[in-house]
Each structure stands twice: as C-alpha cells, then as structure tokens.
Coordinates of C-alpha atoms and ligand atoms in Angstrom, one line a residue:
X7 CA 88.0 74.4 79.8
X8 CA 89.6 72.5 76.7
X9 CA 88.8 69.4 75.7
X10 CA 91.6 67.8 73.1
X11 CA 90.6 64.2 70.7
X12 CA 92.7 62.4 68.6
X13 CA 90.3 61.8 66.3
X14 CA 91.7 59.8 63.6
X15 CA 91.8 61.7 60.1
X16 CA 89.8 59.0 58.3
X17 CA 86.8 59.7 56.2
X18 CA 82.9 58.7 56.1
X19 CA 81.4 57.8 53.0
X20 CA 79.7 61.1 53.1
X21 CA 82.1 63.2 54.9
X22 CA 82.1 66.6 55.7
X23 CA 84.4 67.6 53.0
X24 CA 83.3 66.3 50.5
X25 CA 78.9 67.5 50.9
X26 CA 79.2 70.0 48.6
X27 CA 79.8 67.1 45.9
X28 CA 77.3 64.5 47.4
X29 CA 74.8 67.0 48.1
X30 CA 74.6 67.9 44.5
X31 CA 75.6 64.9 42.8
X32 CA 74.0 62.5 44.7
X33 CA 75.6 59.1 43.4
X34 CA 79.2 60.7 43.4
X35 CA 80.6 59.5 47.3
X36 CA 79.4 55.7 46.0
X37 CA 81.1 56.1 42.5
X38 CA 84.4 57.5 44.4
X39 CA 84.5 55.1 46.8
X40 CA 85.6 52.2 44.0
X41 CA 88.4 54.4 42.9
X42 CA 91.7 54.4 44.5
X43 CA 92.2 57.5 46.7
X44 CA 96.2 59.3 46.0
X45 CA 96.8 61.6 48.2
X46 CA 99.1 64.4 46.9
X47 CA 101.4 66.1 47.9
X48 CA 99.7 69.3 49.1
X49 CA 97.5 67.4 51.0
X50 CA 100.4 65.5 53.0
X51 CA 101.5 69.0 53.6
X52 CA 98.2 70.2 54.7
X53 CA 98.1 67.4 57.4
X54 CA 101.1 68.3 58.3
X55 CA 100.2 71.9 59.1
X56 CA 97.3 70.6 60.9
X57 CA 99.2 69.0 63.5
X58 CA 101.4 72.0 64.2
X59 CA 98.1 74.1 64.7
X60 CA 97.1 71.3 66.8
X61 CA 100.0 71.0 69.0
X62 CA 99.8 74.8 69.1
X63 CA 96.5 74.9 70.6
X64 CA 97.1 72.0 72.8
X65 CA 99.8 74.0 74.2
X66 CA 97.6 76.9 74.1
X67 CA 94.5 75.3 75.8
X68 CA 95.6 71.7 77.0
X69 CA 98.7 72.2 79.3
X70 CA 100.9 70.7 77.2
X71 CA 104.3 71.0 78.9
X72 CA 106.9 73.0 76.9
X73 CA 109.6 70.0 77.1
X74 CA 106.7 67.7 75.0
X75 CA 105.7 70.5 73.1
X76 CA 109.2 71.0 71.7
X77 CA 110.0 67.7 71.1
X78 CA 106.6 67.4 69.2
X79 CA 107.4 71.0 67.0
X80 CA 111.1 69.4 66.5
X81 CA 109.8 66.2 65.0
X82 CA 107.6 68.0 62.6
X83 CA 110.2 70.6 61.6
X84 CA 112.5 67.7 60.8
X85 CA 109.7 66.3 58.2
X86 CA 111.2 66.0 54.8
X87 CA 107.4 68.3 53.9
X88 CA 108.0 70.8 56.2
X89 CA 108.1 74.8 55.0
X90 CA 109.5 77.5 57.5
X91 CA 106.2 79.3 56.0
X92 CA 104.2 76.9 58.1
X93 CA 104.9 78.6 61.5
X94 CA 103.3 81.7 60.0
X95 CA 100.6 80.5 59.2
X96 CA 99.6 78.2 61.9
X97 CA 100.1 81.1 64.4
X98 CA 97.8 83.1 62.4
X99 CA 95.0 80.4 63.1
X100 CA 96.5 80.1 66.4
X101 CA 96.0 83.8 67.0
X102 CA 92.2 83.8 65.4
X103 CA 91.8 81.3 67.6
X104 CA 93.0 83.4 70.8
X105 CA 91.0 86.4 69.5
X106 CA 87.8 84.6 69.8
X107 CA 88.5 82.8 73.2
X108 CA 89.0 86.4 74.4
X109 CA 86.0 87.7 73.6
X110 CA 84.2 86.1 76.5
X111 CA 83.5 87.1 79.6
X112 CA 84.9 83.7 81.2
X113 CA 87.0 80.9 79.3
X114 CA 84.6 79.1 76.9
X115 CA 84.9 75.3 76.2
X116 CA 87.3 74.7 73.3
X117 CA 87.4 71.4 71.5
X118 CA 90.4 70.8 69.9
X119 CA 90.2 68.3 66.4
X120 CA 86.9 67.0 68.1
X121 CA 85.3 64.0 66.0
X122 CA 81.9 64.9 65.6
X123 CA 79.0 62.5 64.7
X124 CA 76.6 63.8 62.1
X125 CA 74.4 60.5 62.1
X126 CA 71.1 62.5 62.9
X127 CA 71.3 64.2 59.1
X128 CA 73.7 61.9 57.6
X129 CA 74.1 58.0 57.5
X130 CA 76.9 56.6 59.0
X131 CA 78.4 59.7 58.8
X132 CA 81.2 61.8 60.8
X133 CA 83.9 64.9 60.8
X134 CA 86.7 66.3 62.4
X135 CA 86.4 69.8 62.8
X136 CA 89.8 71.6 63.7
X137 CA 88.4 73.5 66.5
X138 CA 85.2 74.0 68.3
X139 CA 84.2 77.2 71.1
X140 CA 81.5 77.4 73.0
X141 CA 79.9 79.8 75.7
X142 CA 77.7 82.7 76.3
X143 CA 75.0 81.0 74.2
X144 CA 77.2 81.3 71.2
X145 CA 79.0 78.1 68.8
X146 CA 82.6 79.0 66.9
X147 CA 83.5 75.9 64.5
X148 CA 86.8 77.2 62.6
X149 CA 88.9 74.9 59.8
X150 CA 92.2 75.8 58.9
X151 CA 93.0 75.1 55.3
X152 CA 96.7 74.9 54.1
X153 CA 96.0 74.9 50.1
X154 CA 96.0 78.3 48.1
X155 CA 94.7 76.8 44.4
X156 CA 91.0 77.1 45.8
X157 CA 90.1 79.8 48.0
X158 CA 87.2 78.6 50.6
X159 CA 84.5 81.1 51.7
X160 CA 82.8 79.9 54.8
X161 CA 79.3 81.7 53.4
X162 CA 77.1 78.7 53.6
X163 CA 80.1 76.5 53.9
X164 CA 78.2 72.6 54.0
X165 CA 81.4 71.5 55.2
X166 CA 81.1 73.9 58.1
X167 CA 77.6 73.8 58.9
X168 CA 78.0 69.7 59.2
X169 CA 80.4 70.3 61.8
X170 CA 78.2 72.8 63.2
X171 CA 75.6 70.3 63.3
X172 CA 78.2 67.8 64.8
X173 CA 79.0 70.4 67.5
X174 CA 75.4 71.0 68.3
X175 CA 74.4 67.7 68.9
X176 CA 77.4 67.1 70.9
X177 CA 77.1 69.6 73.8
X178 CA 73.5 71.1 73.1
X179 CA 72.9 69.4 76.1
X180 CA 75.7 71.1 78.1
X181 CA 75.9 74.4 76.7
X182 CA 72.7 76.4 75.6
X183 CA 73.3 77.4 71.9
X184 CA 71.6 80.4 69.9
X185 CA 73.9 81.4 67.2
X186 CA 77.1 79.7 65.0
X187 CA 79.7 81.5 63.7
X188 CA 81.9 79.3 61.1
X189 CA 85.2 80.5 60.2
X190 CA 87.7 79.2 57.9
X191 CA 91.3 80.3 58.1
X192 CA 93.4 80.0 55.0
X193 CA 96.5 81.7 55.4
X194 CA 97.5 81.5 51.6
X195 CA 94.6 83.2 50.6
X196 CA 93.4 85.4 52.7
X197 CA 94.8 88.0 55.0
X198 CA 91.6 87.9 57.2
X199 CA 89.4 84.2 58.0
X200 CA 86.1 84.3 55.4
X201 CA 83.5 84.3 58.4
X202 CA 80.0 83.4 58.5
X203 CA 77.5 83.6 61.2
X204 CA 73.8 81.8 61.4
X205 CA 71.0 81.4 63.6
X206 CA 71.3 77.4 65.7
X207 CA 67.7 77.4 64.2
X208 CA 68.2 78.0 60.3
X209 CA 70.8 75.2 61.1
X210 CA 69.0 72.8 62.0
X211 CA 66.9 73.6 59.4
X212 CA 69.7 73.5 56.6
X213 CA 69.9 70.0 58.5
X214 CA 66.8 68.9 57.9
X215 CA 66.8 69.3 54.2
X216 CA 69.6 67.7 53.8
X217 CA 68.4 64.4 55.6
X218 CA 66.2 63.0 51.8
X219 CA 69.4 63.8 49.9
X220 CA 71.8 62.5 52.1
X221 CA 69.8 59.1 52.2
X222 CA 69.9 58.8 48.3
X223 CA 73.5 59.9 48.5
X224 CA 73.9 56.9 50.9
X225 CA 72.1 54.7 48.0
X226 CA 74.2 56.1 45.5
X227 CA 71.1 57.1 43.6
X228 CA 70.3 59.9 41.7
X229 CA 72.0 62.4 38.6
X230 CA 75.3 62.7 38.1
X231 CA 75.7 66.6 38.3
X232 CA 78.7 67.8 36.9
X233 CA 79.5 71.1 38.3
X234 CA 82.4 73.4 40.0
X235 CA 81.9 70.6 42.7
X236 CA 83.7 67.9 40.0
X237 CA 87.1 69.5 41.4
X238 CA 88.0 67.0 44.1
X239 CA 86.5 64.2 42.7
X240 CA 88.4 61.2 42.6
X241 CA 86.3 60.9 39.2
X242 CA 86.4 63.7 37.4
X243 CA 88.8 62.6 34.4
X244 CA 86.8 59.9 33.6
X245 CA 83.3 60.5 34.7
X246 CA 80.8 60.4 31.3
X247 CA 78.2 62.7 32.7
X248 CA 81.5 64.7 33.1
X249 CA 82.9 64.3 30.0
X250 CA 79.9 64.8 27.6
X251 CA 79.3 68.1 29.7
X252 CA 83.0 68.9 28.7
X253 CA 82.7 67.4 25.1
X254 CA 79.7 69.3 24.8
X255 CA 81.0 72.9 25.0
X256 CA 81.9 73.3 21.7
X257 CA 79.1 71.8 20.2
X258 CA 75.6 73.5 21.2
X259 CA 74.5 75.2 18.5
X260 CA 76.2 75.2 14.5
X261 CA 78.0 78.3 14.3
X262 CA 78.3 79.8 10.7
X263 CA 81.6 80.2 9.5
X264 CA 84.0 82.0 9.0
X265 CA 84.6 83.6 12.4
X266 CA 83.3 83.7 15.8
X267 CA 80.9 87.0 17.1
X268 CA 82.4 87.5 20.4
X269 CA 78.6 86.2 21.6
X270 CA 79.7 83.1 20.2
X271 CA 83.3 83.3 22.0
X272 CA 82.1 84.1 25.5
X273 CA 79.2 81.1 25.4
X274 CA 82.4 78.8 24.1
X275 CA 84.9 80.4 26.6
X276 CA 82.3 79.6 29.2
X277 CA 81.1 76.2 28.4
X278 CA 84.8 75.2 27.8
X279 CA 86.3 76.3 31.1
X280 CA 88.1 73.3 32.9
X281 CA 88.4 71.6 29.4
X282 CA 92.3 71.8 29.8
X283 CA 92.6 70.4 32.8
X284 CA 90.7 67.8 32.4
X285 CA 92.7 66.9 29.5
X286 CA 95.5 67.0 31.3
X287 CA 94.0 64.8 34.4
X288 CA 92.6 61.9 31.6
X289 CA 96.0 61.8 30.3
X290 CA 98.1 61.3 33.4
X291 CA 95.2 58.5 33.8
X292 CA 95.8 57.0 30.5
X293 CA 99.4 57.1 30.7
X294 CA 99.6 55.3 34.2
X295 CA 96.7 52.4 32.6
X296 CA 99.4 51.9 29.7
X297 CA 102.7 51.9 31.6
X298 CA 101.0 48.9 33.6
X299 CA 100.5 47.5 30.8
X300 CA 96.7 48.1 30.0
X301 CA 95.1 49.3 26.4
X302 CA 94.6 52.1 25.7
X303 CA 93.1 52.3 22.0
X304 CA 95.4 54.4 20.0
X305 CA 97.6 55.4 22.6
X306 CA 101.1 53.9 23.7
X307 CA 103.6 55.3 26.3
X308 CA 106.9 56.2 25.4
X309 CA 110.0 57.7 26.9
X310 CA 109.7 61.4 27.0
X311 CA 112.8 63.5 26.3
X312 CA 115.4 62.7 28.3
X313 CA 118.0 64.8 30.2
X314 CA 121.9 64.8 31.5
X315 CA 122.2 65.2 35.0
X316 CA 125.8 65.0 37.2
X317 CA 126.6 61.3 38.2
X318 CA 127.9 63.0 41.6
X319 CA 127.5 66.7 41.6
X320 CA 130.4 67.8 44.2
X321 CA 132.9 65.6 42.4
X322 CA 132.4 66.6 39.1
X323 CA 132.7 70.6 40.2
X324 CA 135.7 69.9 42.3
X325 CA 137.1 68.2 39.2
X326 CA 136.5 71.0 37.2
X327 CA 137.9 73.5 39.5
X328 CA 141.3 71.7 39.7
X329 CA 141.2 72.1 36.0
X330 CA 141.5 75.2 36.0
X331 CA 137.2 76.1 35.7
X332 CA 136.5 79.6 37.8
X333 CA 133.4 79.2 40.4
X334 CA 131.9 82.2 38.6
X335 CA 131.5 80.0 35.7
X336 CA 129.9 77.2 37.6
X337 CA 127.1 78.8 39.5
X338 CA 124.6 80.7 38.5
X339 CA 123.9 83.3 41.4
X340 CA 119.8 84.5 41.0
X341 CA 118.5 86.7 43.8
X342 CA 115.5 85.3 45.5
X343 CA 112.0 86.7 44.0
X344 CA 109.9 89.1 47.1
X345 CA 107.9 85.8 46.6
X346 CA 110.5 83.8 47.4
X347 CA 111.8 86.1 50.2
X348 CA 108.8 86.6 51.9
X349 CA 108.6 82.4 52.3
X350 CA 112.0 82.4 53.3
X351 CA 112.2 85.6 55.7
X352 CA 107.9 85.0 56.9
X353 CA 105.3 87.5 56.1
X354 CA 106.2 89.8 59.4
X355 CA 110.4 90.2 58.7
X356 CA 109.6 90.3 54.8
X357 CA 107.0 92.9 55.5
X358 CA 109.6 95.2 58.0
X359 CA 113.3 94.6 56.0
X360 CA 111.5 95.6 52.5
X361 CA 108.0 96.4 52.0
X362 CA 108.6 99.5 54.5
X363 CA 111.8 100.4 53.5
X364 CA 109.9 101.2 50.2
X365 CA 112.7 98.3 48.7
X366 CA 109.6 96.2 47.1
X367 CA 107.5 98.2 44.3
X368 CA 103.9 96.6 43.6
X369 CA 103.7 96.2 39.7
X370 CA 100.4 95.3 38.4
X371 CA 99.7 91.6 37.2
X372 CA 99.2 90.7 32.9
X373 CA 95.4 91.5 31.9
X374 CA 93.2 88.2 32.5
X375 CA 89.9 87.5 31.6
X376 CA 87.7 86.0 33.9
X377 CA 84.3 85.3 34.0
X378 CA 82.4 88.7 34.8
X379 CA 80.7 87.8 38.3
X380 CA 84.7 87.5 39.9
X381 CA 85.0 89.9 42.6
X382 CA 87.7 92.3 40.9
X383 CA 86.7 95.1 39.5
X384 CA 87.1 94.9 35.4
X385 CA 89.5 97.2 33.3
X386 CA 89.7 98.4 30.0
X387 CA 92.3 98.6 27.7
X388 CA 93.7 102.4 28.4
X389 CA 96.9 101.3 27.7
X390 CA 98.4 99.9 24.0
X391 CA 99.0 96.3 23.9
X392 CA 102.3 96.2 23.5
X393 CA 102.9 98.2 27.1
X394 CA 101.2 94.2 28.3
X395 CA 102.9 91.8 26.1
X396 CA 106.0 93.5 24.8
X397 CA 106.5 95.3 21.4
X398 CA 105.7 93.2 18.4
X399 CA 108.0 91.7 15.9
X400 CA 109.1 93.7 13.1
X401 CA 107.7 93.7 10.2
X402 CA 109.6 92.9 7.0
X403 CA 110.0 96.5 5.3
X404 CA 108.2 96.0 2.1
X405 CA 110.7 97.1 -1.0
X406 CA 108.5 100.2 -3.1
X407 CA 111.2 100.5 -5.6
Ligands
SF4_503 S1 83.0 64.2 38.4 FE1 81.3 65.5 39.0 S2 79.6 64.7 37.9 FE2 81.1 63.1 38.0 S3 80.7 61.9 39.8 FE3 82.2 63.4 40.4 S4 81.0 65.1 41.2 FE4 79.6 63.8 40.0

C-alpha cells in the first residue's frame, strides 16, 4: 500500500527544520521571517536529489510506469545542478528504504513526501517528511539529506520527532502505533543512516513540552539564544545577541601579559569558535548593502583584483596552434584526485577498479585540533613536526669567525 503527495516544499513559520532554532531561541522564526530567504546553491541541489529519490520510490511503491519514469529521471539528469554522484546516493536511500519495507511480514503503508500537519503541538504549523512506514504496530519516518558540511544524527532529532508527531496524528487512527524509529540518510556523511528509535509514548510526551514554547515561538517572545543552532539562521551575521556572544570571546576576563597559559588559549579557542565565519558572513552582507548603494560607516566597495580570461577560448588555441604552439604546451593534463574519481566512476566502480586492486593507499589526514568531546579518538605527537608540515626553512649559518 503506498500512498504518494505532492506536497509543496514550502515552509511554516515554525517548520520542522528549523525547531531546533525556535525551540531554543524562541523569538528567532519571527526575526527570520523579515529577512530575505537566498537559497544556495547546495540547497537547489539538495531539492534536486529529493526528487530523484522521490521518483525512485514512486517507481518503487506507486506504479509509476517505466516510460514516465524515464522521461522524469531524463529531465532531471539534463539539469544544469545535476551530479552523476546523485544516483548513488539516492539509491542508497532508495535501498534503506527497501530494507525496511522488507522487514514485515506483509507490505506496510508507505507515504511518500507526505505533508504532515503538526498543528496539535505547533501553531500553524506543518512538514514534509521524505517518507513515512507503517505496520506491525511500528512508525519509520526517514529524511534524506544531500549536504555533507553538517552531519545530522537522528538521536533526538526535533526535526524528526515533529514529523513523527505529524505521522502519528495522521494515521493513529488507521494503524495502531507503539514504537518510532527515525532515520536520516545522508549519503555524504555517513556510510550507514544515524538511526534512532522511541517509544509513541515518550513522543508524545516530547510533544507536549514543546506546546508552551512553541506558542511563545509563535509570539516571537522570549531570549535570543545564540548557540550551535545560529548556523542556518537567516540572522546570524547580524544578530546582536549573536554578535556580543561572538565579540565577547576574547574579552571575559583580563589576561596578564605577556603570553597566554594554554588554560587561557583553550577557554579563548573555545569561546572564539565560529568567529571567522561569521566575519566572513557580515562581510558578504556589508559588501552587498554598499554595492546597492547603502552606508556602510567606514567601509566602501571596490573592484577586487581583476583577471584575463580568453575572449573565445577555441579560437585563440586554434590560432595559436597554426602558429606553430605544440598542444603539450597548451594543456595542462592533471589526473583526477581518488576524490575526484570516486565522483566520477560512483562509490561501487571506484571501490572495485582501485581500492581492491590495492591502486589507492589511505594516508592519514594533517593533525587538527578539535574540541575534546568529538568522537575521534585524540593523538599525540609521536612523530616530529616536520614529518606534518614539511621541514623548516633554513636557518642562516651564523659566521663564528
Ligand atoms: S542568530 Fe542565533 S541567537 Fe540570533 S536569532 Fe538566530 S538563532 Fe537566535
């Protein structure tokens, strides 16, 4: 049984997405929602990827005939933000997907990008969740996420549970529920989908407390909360309670000079994480307020460096070949990185050709620090700097004569 919506990909005020921002900074979704909303380019991509798992699973659970299917697959493939990658990685949702339908003893219901309503714990509130299961007395809800900069765990996942909630009050009615699993799939990151499982009543529970803070959310009342949270928020390179957090890092206690204990560095390392990105986000901002012409005290825009390009690429080489130029001299022939490879060639061919042919060797990454509750295991420094960053310049022989 498979039930497909085309729900359309817009947004509440408090959506789904974005709870773990409203739920701890309450007047956040109000203060977004005067702010223009850009959507970049990895998201566009991300949609995109969405709809190819869709059609997948439509295909999959729906009946879609092959001709439509095609023609569907063909369109998307023929999108300027399409990556060969992509087919990988939906079919490894696709395939989580499969593995779970499996598991019952007759075909469960699957809801494919259902629109859920989540009115009951939040105002005027509502989600799509990529895919919903249900049967045996048990609720799947999985998202597929496309991005790789921040790795989703879907360990008390509000996102998920909302959907959960969605899904619950959706077909509670139809299907007895006792347990929800959530699962997000995110290809990128993780070889395996970061699962999470709950009793129906500790969710509705989790729903219940919610309800007082998703009203004042819906207010926009409350602190502003800066936190990990400030990452997607349409604020965060201008927001003051943001900012002063930010500005603040530095500043907590007088040090005395001259140097820093390395007490003193970690508390600064700590408190001053995000501090160049921000930087960077507030002046992107600043730069696009002066090109259109508003003030920004202090700062002006000017042209950057430029750069010479080929007024039309394939005449100018042909021109210099009839002169006389050799083609060795005019390209630059670089092998692909097993990065690159492995996009090109997909993680299964990459994996056969070279990685079990012994042709790939694994070479540890550059020493990093991180802060110490990451889940790698810390090293120490057994080997001698220079084996890390390269042997040091030579010193100039001091003259003992
Ligand atoms: S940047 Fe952070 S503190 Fe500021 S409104 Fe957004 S979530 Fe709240």
């Amino acid at each position: 049984m498979a039930e497909i919506a085309h729900a359309e990909r817009a947004h509440a005020l408090l959506s789904a997405s974005g709870a773990s921002r409203w739920l701890q900074c309450t007047p956040s979704a109000r203060l977004e929602a005067t702010l223009p909303d850009s959507e970049s380019e990895a998201a566009k991509r991300g949609t995109l990827a969405h709809e190819i798992a869709e059609l997948k699973l439509q295909k999959l659970f729906s009946g879609l005939t092959t001709r439509k299917y095609n023609a569907a697959l063909k369109k998307y493939k023929a999108d300027e933000l399409y990556e060969p990658i992509m087919e990988e990685h939906t079919n490894a949702y696709v395939d989580y997907i499969q593995s779970i339908v499996h598991q019952f003893p007759s075909p469960p219901f699957v809801g494919i990008e259902r629109r859920v309503d989540l009115t009951d714990f939040v105002p005027e509130s509502f989600g799509t969740s990529d895919c919903i299961i249900i049967g045996s007395g048990q609720l799947y809800v999985t998202d597929y996420k496309n991005g790789q900069g921040v790795p989703v765990s879907a360990e008390n996942n509000s996102q998920m549970k909302l959907y959960a909630l969605g899904a619950y009050k959706a077909f509670s009615l139809l299907f007895p529920i006792e347990t929800v699993h959530v699962a997000i799939v995110q290809p990128k990151v993780w070889d395996q989908p970061s699962e999470w499982s709950l009793p129906v009543g500790d969710l509705l529970s989790w729903g219940e407390s919610i309800k007082p803070i998703a009203q004042q959310a819906f207010n926009g009342l409350g602190e502003y909360v800066p936190g990990a949270h400030c990452g997607f928020c349409r604020a965060k390179a201008t927001c003051r309670a943001r900012v002063t957090q930010i500005m603040e890092a530095g500043a907590k206690a007088p040090m005395k000079p001259p140097l820093l204990t390395w007490e003193e560095a970690a508390d600064v390392l700590k408190r001053a994480e995000g501090i160049v990105s921000w930087y960077s986000d507030l002046k992107k901002l600043a730069l696009a307020e002066s090109l259109k012409g508003g003030i920004v005290p202090g700062w002006k825009a000017v042209e950057g460096r430029g750069s010479r390009d080929y007024a039309d690429l394939d005449a100018a080489f042909k021109h210099l070949q009839e002169k006389g130029i050799e083609e060795a001299i005019l390209y630059d022939r670089k092998p692909l990185t097993p990065p690159q490879l492995e996009k090109a060639l997909g993680k299964k061919e990459y994996r056969e050709l070279l990685e079990e042919s012994g042709h790939v060797v694994s070479r540890s990454g550059a020493p990093t620090l991180v802060p110490d509750d990451d889940k790698r295991p810390g090293i120490t420094n057994q080997v001698k700097p220079e084996d890390v960053f390269g042997a040091p310049p030579e010193q100039p022989k001091t003259n003992t004569r």
